[in-house]
Structure formats: C-alpha cells, structure tokens
mmCIF file of C-alpha atoms and ligand atoms in Angstrom:
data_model
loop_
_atom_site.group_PDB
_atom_site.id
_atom_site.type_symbol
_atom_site.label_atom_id
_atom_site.label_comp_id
_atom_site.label_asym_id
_atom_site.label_seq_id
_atom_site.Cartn_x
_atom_site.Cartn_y
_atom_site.Cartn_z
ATOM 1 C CA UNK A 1 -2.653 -54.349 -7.171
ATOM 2 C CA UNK A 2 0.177 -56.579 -8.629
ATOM 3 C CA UNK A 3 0.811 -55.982 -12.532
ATOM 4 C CA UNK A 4 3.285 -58.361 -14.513
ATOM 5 C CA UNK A 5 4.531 -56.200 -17.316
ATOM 6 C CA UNK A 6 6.210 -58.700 -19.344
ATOM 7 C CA UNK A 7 5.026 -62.157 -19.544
ATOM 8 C CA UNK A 8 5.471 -64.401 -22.993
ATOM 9 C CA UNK A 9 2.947 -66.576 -24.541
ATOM 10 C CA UNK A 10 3.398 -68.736 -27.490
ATOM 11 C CA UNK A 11 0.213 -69.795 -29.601
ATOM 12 C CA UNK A 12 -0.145 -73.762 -29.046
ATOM 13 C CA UNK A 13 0.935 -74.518 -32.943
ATOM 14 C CA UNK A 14 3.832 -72.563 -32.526
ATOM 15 C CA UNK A 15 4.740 -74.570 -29.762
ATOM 16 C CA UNK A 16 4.142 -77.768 -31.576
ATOM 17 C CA UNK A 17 5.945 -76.583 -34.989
ATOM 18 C CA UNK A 18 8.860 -74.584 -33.164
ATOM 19 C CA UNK A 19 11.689 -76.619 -34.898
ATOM 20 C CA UNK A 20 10.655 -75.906 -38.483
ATOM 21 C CA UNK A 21 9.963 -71.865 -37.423
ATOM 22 C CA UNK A 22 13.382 -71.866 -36.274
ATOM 23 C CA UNK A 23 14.804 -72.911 -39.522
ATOM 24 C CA UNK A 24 13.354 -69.145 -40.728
ATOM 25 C CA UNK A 25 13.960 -67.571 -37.491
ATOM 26 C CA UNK A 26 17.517 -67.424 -35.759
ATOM 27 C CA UNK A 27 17.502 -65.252 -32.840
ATOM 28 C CA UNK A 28 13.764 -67.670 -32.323
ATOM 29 C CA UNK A 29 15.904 -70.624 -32.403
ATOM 30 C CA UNK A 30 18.651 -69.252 -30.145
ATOM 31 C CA UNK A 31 16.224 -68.223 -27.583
ATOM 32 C CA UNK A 32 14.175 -71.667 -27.839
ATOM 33 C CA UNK A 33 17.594 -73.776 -28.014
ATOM 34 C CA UNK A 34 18.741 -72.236 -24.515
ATOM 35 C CA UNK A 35 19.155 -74.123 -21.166
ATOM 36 C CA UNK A 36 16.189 -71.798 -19.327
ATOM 37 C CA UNK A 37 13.495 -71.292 -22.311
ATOM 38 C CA UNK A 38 10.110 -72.757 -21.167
ATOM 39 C CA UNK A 39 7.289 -72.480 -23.103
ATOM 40 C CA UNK A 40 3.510 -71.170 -22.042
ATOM 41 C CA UNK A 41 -0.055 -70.909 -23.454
ATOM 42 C CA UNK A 42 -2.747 -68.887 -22.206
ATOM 43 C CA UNK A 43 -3.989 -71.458 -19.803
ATOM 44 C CA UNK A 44 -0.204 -71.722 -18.281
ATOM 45 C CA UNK A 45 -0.848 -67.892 -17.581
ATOM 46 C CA UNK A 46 -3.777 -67.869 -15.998
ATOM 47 C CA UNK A 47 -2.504 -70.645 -13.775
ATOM 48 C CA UNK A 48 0.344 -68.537 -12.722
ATOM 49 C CA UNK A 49 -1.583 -65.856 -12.530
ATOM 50 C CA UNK A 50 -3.958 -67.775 -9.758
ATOM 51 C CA UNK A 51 -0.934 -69.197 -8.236
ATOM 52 C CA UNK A 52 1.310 -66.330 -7.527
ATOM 53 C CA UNK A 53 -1.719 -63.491 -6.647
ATOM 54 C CA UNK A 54 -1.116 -61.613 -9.356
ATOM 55 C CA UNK A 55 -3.637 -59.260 -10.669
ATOM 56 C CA UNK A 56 -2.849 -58.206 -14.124
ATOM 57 C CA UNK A 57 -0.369 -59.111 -16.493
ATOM 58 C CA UNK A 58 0.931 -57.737 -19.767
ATOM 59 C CA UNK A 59 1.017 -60.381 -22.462
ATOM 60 C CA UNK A 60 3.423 -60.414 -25.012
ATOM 61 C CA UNK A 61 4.384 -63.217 -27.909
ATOM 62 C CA UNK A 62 7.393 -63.089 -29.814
ATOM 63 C CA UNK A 63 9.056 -60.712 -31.981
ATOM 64 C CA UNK A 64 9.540 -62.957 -34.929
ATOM 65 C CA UNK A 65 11.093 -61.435 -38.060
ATOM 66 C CA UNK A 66 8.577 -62.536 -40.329
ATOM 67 C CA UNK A 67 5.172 -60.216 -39.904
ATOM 68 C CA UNK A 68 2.844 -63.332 -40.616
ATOM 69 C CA UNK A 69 4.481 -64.830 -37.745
ATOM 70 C CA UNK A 70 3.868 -61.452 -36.041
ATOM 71 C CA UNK A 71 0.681 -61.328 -36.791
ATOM 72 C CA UNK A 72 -0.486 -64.916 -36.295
ATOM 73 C CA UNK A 73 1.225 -64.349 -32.657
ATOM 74 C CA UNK A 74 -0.621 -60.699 -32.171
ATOM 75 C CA UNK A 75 -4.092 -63.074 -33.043
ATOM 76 C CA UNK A 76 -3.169 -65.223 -30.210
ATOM 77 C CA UNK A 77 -2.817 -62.075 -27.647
ATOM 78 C CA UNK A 78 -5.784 -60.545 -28.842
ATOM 79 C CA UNK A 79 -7.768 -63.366 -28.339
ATOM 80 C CA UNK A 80 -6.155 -64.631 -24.728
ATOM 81 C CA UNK A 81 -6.816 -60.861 -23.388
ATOM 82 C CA UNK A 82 -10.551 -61.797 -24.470
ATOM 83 C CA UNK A 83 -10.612 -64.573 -22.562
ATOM 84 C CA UNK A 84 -9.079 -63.503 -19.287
ATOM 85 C CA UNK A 85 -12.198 -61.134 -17.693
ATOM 86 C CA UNK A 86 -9.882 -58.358 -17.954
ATOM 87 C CA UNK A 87 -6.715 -60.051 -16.424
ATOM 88 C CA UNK A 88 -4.648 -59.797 -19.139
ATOM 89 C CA UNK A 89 -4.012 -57.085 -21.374
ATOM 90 C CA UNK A 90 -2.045 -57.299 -24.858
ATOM 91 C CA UNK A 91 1.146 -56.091 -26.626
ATOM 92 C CA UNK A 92 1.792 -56.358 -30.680
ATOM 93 C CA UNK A 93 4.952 -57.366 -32.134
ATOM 94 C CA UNK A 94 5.982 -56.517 -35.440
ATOM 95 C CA UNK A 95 9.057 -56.168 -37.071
ATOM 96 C CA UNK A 96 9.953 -52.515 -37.413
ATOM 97 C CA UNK A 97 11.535 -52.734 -41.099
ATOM 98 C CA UNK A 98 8.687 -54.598 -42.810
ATOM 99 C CA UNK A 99 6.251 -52.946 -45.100
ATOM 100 C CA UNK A 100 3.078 -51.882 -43.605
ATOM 101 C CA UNK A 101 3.964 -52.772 -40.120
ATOM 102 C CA UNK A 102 2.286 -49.430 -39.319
ATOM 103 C CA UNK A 103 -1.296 -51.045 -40.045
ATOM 104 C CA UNK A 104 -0.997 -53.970 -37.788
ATOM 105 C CA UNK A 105 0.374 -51.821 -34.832
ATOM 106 C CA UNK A 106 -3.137 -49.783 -35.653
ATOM 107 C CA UNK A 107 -5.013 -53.517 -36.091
ATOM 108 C CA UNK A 108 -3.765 -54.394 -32.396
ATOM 109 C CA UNK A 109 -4.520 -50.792 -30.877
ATOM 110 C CA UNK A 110 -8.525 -51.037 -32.780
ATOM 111 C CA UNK A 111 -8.076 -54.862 -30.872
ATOM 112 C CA UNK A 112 -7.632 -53.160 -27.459
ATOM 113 C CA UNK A 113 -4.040 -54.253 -26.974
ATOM 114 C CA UNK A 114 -2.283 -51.214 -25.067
ATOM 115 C CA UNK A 115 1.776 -51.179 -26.416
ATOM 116 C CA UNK A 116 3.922 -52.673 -28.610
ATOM 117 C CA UNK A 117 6.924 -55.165 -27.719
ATOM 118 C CA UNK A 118 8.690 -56.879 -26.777
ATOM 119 C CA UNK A 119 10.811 -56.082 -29.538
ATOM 120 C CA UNK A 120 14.447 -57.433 -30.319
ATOM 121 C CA UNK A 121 16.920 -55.284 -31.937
ATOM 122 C CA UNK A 122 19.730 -57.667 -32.048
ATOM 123 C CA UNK A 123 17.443 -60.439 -32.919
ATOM 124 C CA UNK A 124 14.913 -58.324 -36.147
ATOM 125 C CA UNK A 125 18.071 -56.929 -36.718
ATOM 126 C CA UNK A 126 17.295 -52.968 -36.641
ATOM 127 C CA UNK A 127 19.656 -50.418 -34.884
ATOM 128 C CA UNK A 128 17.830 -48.611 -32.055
ATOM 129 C CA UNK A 129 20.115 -45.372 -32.529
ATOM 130 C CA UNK A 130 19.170 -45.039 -36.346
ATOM 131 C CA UNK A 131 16.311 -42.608 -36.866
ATOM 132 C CA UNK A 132 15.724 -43.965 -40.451
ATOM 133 C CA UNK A 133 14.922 -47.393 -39.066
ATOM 134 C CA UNK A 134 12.700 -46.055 -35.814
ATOM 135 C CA UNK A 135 10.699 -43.015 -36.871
ATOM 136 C CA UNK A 136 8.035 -44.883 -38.022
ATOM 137 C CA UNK A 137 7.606 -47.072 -35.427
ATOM 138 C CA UNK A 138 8.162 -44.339 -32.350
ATOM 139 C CA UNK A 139 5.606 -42.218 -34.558
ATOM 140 C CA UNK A 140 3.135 -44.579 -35.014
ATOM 141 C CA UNK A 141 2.935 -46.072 -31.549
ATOM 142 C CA UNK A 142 2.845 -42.407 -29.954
ATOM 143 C CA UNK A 143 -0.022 -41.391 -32.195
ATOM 144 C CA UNK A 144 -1.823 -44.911 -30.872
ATOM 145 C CA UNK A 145 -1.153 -43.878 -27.365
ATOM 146 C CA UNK A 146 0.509 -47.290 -27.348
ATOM 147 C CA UNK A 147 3.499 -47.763 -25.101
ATOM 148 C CA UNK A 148 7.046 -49.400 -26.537
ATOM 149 C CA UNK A 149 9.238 -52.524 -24.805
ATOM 150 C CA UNK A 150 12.214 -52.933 -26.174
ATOM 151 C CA UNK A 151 14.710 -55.491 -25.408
ATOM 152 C CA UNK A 152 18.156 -54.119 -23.877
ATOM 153 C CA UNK A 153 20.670 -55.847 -21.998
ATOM 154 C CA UNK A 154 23.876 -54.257 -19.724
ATOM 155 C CA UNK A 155 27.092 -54.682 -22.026
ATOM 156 C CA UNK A 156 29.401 -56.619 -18.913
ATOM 157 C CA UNK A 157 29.155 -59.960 -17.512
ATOM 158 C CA UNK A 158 28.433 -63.275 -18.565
ATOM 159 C CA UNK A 159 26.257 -63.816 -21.907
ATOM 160 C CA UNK A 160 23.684 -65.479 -22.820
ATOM 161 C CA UNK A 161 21.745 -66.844 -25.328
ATOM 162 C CA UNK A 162 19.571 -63.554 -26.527
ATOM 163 C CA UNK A 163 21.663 -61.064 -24.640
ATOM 164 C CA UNK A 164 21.887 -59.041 -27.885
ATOM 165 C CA UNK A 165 23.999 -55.542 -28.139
ATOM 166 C CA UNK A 166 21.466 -53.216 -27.554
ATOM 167 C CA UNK A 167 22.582 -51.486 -23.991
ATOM 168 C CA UNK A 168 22.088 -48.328 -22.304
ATOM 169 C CA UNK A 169 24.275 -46.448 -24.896
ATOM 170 C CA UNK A 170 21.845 -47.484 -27.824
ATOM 171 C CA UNK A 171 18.769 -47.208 -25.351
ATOM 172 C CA UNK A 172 20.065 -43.737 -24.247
ATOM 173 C CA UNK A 173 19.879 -42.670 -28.077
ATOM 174 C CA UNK A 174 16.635 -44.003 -28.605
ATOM 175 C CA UNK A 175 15.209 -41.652 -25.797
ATOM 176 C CA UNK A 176 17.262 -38.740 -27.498
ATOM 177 C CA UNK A 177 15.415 -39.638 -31.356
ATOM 178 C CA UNK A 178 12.004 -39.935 -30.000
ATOM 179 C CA UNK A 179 11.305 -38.052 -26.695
ATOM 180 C CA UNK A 180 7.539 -37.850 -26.747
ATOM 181 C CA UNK A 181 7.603 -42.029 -27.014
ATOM 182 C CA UNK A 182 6.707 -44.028 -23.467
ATOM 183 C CA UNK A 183 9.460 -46.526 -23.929
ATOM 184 C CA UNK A 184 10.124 -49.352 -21.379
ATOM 185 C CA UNK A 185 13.542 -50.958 -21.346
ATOM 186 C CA UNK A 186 13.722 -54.456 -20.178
ATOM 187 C CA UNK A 187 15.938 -55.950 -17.968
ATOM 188 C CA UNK A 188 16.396 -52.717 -16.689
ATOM 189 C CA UNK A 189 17.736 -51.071 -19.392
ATOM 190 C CA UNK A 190 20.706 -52.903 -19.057
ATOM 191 C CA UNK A 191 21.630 -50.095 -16.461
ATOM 192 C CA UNK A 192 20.924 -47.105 -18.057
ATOM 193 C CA UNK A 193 18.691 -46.269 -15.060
ATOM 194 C CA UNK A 194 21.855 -45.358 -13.057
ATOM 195 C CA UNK A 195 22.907 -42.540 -15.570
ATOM 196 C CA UNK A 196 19.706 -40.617 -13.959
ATOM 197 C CA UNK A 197 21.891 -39.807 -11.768
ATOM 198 C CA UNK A 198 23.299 -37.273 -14.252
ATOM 199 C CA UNK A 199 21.445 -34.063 -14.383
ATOM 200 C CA UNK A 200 21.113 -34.115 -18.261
ATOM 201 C CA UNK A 201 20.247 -37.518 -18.770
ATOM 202 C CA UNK A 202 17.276 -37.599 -16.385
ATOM 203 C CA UNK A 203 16.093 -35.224 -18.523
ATOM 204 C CA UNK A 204 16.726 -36.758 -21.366
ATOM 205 C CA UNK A 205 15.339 -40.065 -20.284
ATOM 206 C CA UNK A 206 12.186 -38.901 -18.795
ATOM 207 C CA UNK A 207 10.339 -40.576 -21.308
ATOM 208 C CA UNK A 208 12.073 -44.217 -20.290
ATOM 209 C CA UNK A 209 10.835 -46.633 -17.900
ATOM 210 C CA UNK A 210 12.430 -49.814 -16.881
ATOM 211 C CA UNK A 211 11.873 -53.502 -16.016
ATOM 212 C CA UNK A 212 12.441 -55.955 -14.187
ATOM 213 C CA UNK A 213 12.332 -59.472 -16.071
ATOM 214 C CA UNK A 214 15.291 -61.925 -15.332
ATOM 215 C CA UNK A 215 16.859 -59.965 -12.991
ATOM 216 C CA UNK A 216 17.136 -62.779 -10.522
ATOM 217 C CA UNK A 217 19.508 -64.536 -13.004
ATOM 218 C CA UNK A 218 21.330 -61.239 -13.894
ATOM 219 C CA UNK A 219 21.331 -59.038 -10.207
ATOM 220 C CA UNK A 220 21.607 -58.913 -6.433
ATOM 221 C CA UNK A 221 18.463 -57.628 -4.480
ATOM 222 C CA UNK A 222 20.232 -54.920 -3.554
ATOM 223 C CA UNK A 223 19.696 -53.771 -6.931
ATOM 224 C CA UNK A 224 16.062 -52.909 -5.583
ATOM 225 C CA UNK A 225 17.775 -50.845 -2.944
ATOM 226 C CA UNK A 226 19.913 -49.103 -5.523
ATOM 227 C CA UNK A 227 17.257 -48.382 -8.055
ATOM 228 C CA UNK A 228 15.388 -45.928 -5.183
ATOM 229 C CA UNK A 229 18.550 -44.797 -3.817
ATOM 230 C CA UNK A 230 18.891 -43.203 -7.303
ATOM 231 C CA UNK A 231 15.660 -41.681 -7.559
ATOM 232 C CA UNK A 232 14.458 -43.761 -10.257
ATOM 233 C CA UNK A 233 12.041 -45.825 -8.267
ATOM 234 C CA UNK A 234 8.871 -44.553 -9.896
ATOM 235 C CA UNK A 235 10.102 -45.939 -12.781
ATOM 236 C CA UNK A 236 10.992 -49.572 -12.327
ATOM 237 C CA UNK A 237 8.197 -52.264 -13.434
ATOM 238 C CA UNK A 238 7.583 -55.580 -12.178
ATOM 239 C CA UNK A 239 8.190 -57.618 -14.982
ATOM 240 C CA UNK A 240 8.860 -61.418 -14.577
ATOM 241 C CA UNK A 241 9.724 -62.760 -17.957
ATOM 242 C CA UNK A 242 7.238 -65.652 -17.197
ATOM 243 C CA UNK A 243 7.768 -68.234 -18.301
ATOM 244 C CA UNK A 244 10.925 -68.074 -17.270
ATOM 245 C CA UNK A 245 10.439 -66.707 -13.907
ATOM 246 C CA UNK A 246 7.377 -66.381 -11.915
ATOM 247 C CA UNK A 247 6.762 -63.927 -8.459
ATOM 248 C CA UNK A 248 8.555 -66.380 -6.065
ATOM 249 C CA UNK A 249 12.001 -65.502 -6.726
ATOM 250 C CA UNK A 250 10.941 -61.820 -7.190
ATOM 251 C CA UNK A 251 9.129 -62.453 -3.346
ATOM 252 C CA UNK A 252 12.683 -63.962 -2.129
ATOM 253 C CA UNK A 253 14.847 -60.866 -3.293
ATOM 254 C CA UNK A 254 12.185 -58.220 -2.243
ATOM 255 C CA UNK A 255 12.184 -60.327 1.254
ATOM 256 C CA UNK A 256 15.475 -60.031 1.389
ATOM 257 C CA UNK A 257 15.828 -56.115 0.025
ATOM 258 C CA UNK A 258 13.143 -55.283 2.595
ATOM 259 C CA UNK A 259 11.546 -52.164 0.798
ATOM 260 C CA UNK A 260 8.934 -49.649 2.383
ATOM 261 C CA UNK A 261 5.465 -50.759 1.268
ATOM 262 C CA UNK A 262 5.151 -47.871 -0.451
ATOM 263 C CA UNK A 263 7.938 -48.269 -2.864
ATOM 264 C CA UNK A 264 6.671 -52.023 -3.053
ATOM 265 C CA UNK A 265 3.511 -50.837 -4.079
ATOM 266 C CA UNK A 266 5.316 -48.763 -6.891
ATOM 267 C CA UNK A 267 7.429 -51.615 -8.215
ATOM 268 C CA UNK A 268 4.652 -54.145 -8.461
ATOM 269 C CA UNK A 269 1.876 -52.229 -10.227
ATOM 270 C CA UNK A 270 1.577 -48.249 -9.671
ATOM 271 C CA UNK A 271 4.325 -47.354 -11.877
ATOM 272 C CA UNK A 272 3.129 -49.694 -14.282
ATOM 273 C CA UNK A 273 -0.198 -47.355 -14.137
ATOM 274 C CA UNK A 274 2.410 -44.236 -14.883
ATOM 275 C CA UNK A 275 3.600 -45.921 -18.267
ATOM 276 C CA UNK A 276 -0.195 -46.330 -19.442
ATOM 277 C CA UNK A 277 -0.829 -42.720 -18.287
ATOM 278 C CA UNK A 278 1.879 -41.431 -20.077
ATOM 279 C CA UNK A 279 1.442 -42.926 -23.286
ATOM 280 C CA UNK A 280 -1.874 -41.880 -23.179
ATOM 281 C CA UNK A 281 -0.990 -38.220 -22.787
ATOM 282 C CA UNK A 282 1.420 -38.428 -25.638
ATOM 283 C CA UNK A 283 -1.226 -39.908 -28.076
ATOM 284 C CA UNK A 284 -3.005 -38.078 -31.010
ATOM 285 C CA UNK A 285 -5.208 -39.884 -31.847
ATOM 286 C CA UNK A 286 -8.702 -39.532 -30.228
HETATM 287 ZN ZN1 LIG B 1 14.071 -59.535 -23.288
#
C-alpha cells in the first residue's frame, strides 16, 4: 500500500484570490511567488492519485497566519477527505499563537482529520525550541491522538524561497520539550535523522519521524541508502510535496537507489502506519 504523507491542496477561491491573501500573508506570498509553486484542488489530487498508483494520501492546506484562513482551509480538507471513498485523509492547520487554536485542532479531530500540519515556524513566526509558545499545541494534539508535521529544513546549501530556520538543532529541541508528541519532520528533518546515530539522541528522538517531500530538488538517492544504513529506516515517510512533485521522480531515485522490497514497502506506506499507531498510543482522550 502506497501512502503520500504530505500533499497540499488549496480551496479553489483561494486559488482565485491568492494575490490579495498575500498582501496579509508573507511567508504565503513567498511560497506562491517562487519559480516551482503549483497550485492543486481536490480534483488535481485525485487525478494524481489515479495516475501515479497511489493509495492514500495525507492532505494538508496551508498554514496561514490568520486562523480564519486556517479554518476556511481545514473546511476544505474536511470536506475533500469526504469525498475521496476513504483515499484521502486530513490534517488541520492552525497557527500555534492564536487564541483558541486549541478548539479548532479538537473541531478537525471530531471531523475525522488524523494530525495537525504542516506547520511553518519561520513562516507563523513561533520558535519551535520555546516551551511557552509549543505546550499547548504538543498538549493538545497528544491528548487528540493527532500526529504533528512541522516544517524543517537542513541549515547548508542553497536557499530557497520557504527554506525557513527551523533545522535539526530547533527540531532536536522540540523532541526534548514534548517527548510523548508523534512529530514528523519534513524534508527530512533537515538531517537530524543522521544524529540517530548518537546513542542519546535516538533516544531522545524516538518520538520523531521524518519525510520525504522535495527531496529530489534538495538530495542524491543515495540518501535512501544512507537513511537505512543509519538505522532510521522505519522512520522515513513517503511524502511528495504534491503539487510540487508527484511519485515519478521519487520512482527514478528509488530505481536508481535499488532498495530491498522490504524497506520499499516501509518508505512508501508501513511506516506511515507506525506514525498513526503511535499517536494513537500517546492519546488521552477516548
Ligand atoms: Zn515544508
């Protein structure tokens, strides 16, 4: 079974009226201004979907600033996992520093959606490594038995529109503040998985998971390689950042990588499973 754990979808009028959001919305109009954005609806999706044999995706919107723009995006989700027979399932954004952000996390969990994310520090503006600004999130999507995606990117190379400051220093942190969280980093954690190769951190990051979207712009396949090589392969998600990417030019570096079927299997949808399972078992509420 092949699960896409981060895919973005934009509702249709946000699309259309994307200029005038961006007036309100910076890190919005960064993202949308860049060379590679593309936009995609729900029927773009399930096109893809069709296309590129995959079974299940996690939908995400964006992580606007404004919680009316949160919440008009969570409506969208909500209503696109209806639609999809099962295909899809959801994840709520919210900005972490507005009032009452607690409720609508609850809302989206009572609407079946199954985490929260993808959330962008750089971009809401909150600092990952703060306690003050995270306990109530990490506390309320752990009681919810809702998994978190949050947006990190490796501190080296070439930048990018988006690339933000949150790496695996900040990332590392969060896992610290709130161990009893399921967190996924995206874009692998901006390489935070390879400090699991330090006794105390893989215990300290047990509760962290990691992504894949855009790493065909960022990596080599051998990165695939490397990821297992370290012992961290049950905890690496396909993620494709559709609509930026879809499966082929995951296909072409997995080709190329030449995993055992087993650890393929792992990478495209049973650690995926783990996440759920874990976030479950961390839950309080019944
Ligand atoms: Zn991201």
């Amino acid at each position: 079974m092949i699960i896409d754990s981060h895919v973005h979808l934009y509702p249709p009028d946000v699309v259309k009226n994307w200029e005038k959001i961006a007036k309100k919305e910076p890190y919005f109009k960064l993202l949308c201004s860049g060379k590679v954005h593309k936009w995609a609806v729900a029927e773009d999706l399930f096109e893809m979907m069709e296309s590129d044999g995959i079974d299940q995706c996690w939908a995400t919107s964006f992580a606007f600033r404004d919680p009316g723009l949160c919440r008009h995006c969570n409506d969208y989700v909500i209503d696109t996992v209806a639609r999809s027979g099962g295909r899809v399932q959801g994840l709520a954004v919210v900005n972490p520093l507005s009032r009452d952000f607690e409720k609508e996390i609850l809302r989206c969990r009572e609407a079946g959606l199954i985490g929260v994310g993808e959330l962008f520090p750089d971009g809401q503006v909150f600092d990952i490594t703060d306690k003050r600004q995270t306990w109530r999130l990490a506390t309320t999507c752990q009681d919810a038995g809702m998994f978190l995606l949050l947006h990190t990117a490796e501190q080296v190379g070439h930048d990018y529109p988006g690339k933000g400051k949150a790496g695996p220093t900040e990332a590392a942190a969060f896992c610290l503040n709130h161990p009893g969280l399921a967190v996924v980093f995206a874009h692998m954690g901006g390489g935070l998985w390879q400090y699991e190769m330090m006794p105390e951190m893989r215990i300290y990051l047990q509760n962290a998971w990691y992504d894949t979207a855009a790493v065909p712009f960022l990596y080599e396949a051998k990165v695939f390689r490397a990821v297992f090589a370290a012992g961290v392969g049950h905890k690496i998600l396909y993620g494709s950042d559709f609509p930026l990417l879809g499966m082929k030019r995951y296909s072409r570096m997995l080709d190329e990588v030449g995993l055992d079927p087993e650890e393929e299997a792992a990478l495209l949808g049973g650690n995926a499973q783990d996440v759920l399972d874990a976030a479950g078992r961390f839950s309080v509420l019944k």
